[in-house]
CSV table of C-alpha atoms in Angstrom, one decimal:
chain,number,residue,atom,x,y,z
A,1,SER,CA,-19.3,91.1,-70.8
A,2,ARG,CA,-15.7,89.9,-70.6
A,3,LYS,CA,-12.5,92.8,-69.7
A,4,TYR,CA,-9.0,91.8,-69.2
A,5,VAL,CA,-6.4,92.8,-66.9
A,6,LEU,CA,-2.5,92.5,-68.5
A,7,TYR,CA,0.5,93.4,-66.4
A,8,ASP,CA,4.0,93.0,-66.8
A,9,VAL,CA,7.3,93.9,-64.5
A,10,ASN,CA,9.9,95.2,-65.9
A,11,ALA,CA,12.9,92.8,-67.7
A,12,GLY,CA,15.5,91.5,-65.5
A,13,GLU,CA,13.6,91.1,-62.5
A,14,GLY,CA,13.5,87.7,-60.7
A,15,PHE,CA,11.4,84.5,-60.3
A,16,ASN,CA,9.7,85.7,-56.2
A,17,LEU,CA,9.1,89.3,-57.6
A,18,ARG,CA,7.3,88.1,-60.8
A,19,ARG,CA,5.3,85.9,-58.4
A,20,ASP,CA,4.7,88.5,-55.6
A,21,VAL,CA,3.6,90.8,-58.3
A,22,TYR,CA,1.0,87.8,-59.5
A,23,MET,CA,-0.5,87.9,-56.4
A,24,ARG,CA,-1.2,91.6,-55.8
A,25,VAL,CA,-2.7,91.3,-59.0
A,26,ALA,CA,-4.6,88.9,-58.2
A,27,ARG,CA,-6.2,90.5,-55.4
A,28,LEU,CA,-6.9,93.3,-57.5
A,29,VAL,CA,-9.2,91.5,-60.1
A,30,HIS,CA,-10.7,89.3,-57.4
A,31,GLN,CA,-12.0,92.4,-55.8
A,32,LEU,CA,-13.0,93.7,-59.5
A,33,ASN,CA,-15.2,90.7,-59.8
A,34,GLU,CA,-17.1,91.1,-56.6
A,35,GLY,CA,-17.8,94.5,-57.0
A,36,SER,CA,-18.7,94.3,-60.8
A,37,LYS,CA,-22.4,93.9,-62.0
A,38,THR,CA,-21.8,94.0,-66.0
A,39,ALA,CA,-17.9,92.7,-66.2
A,40,GLU,CA,-16.0,89.3,-65.7
A,41,TRP,CA,-12.8,90.5,-65.4
A,42,VAL,CA,-9.8,88.0,-66.9
A,43,LEU,CA,-6.4,88.2,-65.5
A,44,VAL,CA,-3.6,87.8,-68.7
A,45,LEU,CA,-0.8,85.9,-67.6
A,46,PRO,CA,2.2,87.5,-69.3
A,47,PRO,CA,4.7,84.9,-70.3
A,48,TRP,CA,8.2,84.3,-68.4
A,49,GLY,CA,11.4,85.0,-69.1
A,50,PRO,CA,14.5,85.2,-69.2
A,51,LEU,CA,14.9,84.6,-65.8
A,52,TYR,CA,18.5,85.3,-65.5
A,53,HIS,CA,19.2,83.3,-61.9
A,54,TRP,CA,17.0,80.3,-63.2
A,55,ARG,CA,18.6,79.1,-66.7
A,56,THR,CA,18.2,75.6,-67.8
A,57,LYS,CA,18.8,73.6,-71.0
A,58,ASP,CA,15.2,71.8,-70.8
A,59,PHE,CA,13.2,75.9,-72.0
A,60,GLY,CA,15.7,76.3,-74.5
A,61,PHE,CA,15.6,79.9,-75.8
A,62,GLN,CA,14.4,81.3,-72.4
A,63,ALA,CA,11.7,83.9,-73.5
A,64,LYS,CA,8.0,83.6,-73.6
A,65,ILE,CA,7.7,80.6,-71.5
A,66,PRO,CA,4.2,79.7,-70.4
A,67,TRP,CA,3.2,80.1,-66.8
A,68,LYS,CA,2.3,76.2,-66.9
A,69,GLU,CA,5.9,75.4,-66.8
A,70,PHE,CA,5.9,76.6,-63.2
A,71,PHE,CA,2.8,76.9,-61.9
A,72,ASP,CA,-1.2,75.2,-62.1
A,73,VAL,CA,-2.8,77.1,-64.2
A,74,GLU,CA,-6.1,75.1,-63.2
A,75,SER,CA,-5.5,76.1,-59.5
A,76,LEU,CA,-4.3,80.2,-60.1
A,77,ALA,CA,-8.0,80.2,-62.0
A,78,ALA,CA,-9.7,78.7,-58.9
A,79,TYR,CA,-9.0,82.3,-57.7
A,80,VAL,CA,-9.4,84.4,-60.3
A,81,PRO,CA,-10.3,83.8,-64.1
A,82,VAL,CA,-6.7,83.7,-66.0
A,83,ILE,CA,-5.6,83.2,-69.4
A,84,GLU,CA,-2.2,82.7,-70.7
A,85,PHE,CA,-0.8,85.2,-73.3
């Protein structure tokens, strides 16, 4: 069966902290998958925004920005299964 891990960070947290939290949660999901014989754990990537120190007019209203705007999601999925929220 497939199970999902969804996480979030406090509003107003910066880019680097959000990225660091991803790395910790991805490691957790990796360990869950290594130890599970019955479930595949999938990491759900929470949308970004607003990033107060990274404003740009290119994104318009900066809420619910997908991870693919900042990262190669396929590369992230090489370590653990991921989906965008």
